[in-house]
Coordinates of N, CA and C in Angstrom, one line a residue:
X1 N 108.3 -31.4 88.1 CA 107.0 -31.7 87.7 C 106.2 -30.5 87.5
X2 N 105.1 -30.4 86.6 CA 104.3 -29.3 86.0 C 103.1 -29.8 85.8
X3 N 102.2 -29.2 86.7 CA 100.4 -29.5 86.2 C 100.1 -28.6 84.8
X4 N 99.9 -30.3 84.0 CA 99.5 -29.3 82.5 C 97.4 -29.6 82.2
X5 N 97.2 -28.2 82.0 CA 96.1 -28.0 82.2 C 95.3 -28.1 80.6
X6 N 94.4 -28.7 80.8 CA 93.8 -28.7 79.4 C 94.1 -27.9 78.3
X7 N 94.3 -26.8 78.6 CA 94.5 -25.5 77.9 C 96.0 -25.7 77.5
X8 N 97.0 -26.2 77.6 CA 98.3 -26.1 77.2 C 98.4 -27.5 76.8
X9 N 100.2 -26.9 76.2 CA 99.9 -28.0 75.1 C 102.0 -28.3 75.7
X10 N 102.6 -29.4 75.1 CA 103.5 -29.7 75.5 C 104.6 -29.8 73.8
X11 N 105.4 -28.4 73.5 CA 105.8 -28.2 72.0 C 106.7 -29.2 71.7
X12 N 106.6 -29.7 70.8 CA 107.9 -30.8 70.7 C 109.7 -29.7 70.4
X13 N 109.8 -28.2 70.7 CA 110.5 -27.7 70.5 C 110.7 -27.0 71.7
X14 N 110.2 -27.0 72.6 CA 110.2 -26.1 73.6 C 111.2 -26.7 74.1
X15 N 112.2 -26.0 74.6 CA 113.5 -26.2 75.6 C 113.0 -26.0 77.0
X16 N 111.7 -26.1 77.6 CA 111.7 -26.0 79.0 C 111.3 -27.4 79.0
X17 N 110.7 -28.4 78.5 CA 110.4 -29.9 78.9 C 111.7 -30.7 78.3
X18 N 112.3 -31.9 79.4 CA 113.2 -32.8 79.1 C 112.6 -33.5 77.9
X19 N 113.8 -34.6 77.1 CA 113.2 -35.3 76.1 C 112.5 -36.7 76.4
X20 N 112.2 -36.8 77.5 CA 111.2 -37.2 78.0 C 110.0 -36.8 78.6
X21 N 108.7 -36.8 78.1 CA 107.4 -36.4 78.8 C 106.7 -37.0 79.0
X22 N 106.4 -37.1 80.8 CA 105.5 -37.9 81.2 C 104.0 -37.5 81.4
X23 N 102.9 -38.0 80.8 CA 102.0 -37.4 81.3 C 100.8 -38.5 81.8
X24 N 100.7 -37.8 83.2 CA 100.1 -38.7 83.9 C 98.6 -38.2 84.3
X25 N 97.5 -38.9 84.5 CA 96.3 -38.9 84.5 C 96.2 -38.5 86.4
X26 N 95.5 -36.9 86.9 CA 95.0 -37.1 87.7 C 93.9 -36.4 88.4
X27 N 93.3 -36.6 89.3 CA 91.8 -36.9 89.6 C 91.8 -35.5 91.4
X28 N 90.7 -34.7 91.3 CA 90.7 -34.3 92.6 C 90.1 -34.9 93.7
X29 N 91.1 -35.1 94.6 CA 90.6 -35.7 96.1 C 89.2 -35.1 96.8
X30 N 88.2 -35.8 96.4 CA 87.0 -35.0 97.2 C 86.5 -34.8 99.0
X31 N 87.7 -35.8 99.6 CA 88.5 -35.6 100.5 C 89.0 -34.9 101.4
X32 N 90.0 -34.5 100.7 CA 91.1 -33.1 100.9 C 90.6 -32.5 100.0
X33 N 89.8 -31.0 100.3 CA 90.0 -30.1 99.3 C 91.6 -29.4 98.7
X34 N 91.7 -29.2 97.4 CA 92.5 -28.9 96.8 C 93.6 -29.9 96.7
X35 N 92.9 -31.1 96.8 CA 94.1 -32.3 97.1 C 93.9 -32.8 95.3
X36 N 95.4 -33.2 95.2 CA 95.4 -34.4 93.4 C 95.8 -35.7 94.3
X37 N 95.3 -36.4 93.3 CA 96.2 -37.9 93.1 C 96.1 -38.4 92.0
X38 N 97.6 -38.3 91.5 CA 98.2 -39.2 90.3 C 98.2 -40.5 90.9
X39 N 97.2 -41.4 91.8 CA 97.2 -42.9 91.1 C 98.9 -43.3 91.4
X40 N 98.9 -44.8 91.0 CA 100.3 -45.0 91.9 C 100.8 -45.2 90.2
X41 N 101.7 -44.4 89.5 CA 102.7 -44.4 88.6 C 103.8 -44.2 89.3
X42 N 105.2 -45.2 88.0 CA 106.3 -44.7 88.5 C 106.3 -44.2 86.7
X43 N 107.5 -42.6 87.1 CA 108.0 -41.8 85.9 C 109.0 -42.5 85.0
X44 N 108.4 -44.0 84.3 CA 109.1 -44.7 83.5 C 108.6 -45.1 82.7
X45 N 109.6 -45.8 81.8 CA 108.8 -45.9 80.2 C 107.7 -48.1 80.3
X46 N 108.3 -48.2 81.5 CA 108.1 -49.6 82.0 C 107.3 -49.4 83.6
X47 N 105.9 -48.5 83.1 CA 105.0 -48.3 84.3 C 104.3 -49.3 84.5
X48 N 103.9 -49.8 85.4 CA 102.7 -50.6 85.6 C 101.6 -51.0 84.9
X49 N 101.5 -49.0 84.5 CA 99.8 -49.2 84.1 C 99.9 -48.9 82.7
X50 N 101.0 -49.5 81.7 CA 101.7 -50.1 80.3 C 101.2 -48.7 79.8
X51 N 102.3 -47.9 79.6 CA 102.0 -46.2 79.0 C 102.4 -46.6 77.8
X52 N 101.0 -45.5 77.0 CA 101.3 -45.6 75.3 C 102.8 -44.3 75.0
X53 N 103.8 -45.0 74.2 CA 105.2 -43.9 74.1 C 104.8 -43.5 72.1
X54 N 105.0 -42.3 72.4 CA 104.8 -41.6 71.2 C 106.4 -40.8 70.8
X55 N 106.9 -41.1 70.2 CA 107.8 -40.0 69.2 C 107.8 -39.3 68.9
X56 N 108.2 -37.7 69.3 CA 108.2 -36.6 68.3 C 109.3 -36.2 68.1
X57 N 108.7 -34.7 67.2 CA 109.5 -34.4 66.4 C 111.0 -33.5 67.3
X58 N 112.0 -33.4 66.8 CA 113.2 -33.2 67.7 C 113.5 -33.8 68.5
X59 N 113.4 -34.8 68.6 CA 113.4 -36.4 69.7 C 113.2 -36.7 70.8
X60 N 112.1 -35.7 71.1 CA 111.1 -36.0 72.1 C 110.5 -37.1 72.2
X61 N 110.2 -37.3 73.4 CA 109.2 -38.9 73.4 C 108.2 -38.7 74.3
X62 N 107.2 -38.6 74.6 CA 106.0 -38.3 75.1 C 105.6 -39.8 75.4
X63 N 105.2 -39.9 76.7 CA 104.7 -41.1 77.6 C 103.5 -41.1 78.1
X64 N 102.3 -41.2 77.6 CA 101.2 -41.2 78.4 C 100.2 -42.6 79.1
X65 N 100.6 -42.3 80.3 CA 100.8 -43.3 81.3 C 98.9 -43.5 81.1
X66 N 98.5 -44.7 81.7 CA 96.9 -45.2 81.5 C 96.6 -44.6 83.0
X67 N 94.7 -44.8 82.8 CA 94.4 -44.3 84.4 C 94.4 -45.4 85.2
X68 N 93.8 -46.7 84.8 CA 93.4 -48.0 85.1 C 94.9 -48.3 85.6
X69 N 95.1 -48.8 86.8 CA 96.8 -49.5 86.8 C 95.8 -50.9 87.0
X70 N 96.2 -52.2 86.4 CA 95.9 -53.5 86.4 C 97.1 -54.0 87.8

């Protein structure tokens, strides 16, 4: 897993991401400082919270999971 930060971007050529990429929505714990939570996802194409799957190019597939889980 890799916190991708506004500023970066995910290449559809880059050899350091698998040809699946999950990207998931998350929020700081005002709680715990320096705390995240990704929200309850599982890293699949059949998440809960119905991820929109995008195609790219070199046959990547990009998964961007919703924030809302129903």
């Amino acid at each position: 897993m890799q916190l991708i930060t506004p500023d970066m971007s995910v290449d559809p050529d880059d050899p350091r991401w698998d040809q699946e990429v999950h990207i998931v929505p998350v929020t700081e714990n005002p709680e715990k400082p320096l705390s995240l939570d990704f929200g309850v996802h599982d890293f699949v194409r059949n998440c809960a919270c119905h991820p929109k799957i995008e195609k790219q190019r070199f046959g990547r597939t990009i998964i961007s999971h919703q924030e809302a889980v129903n």
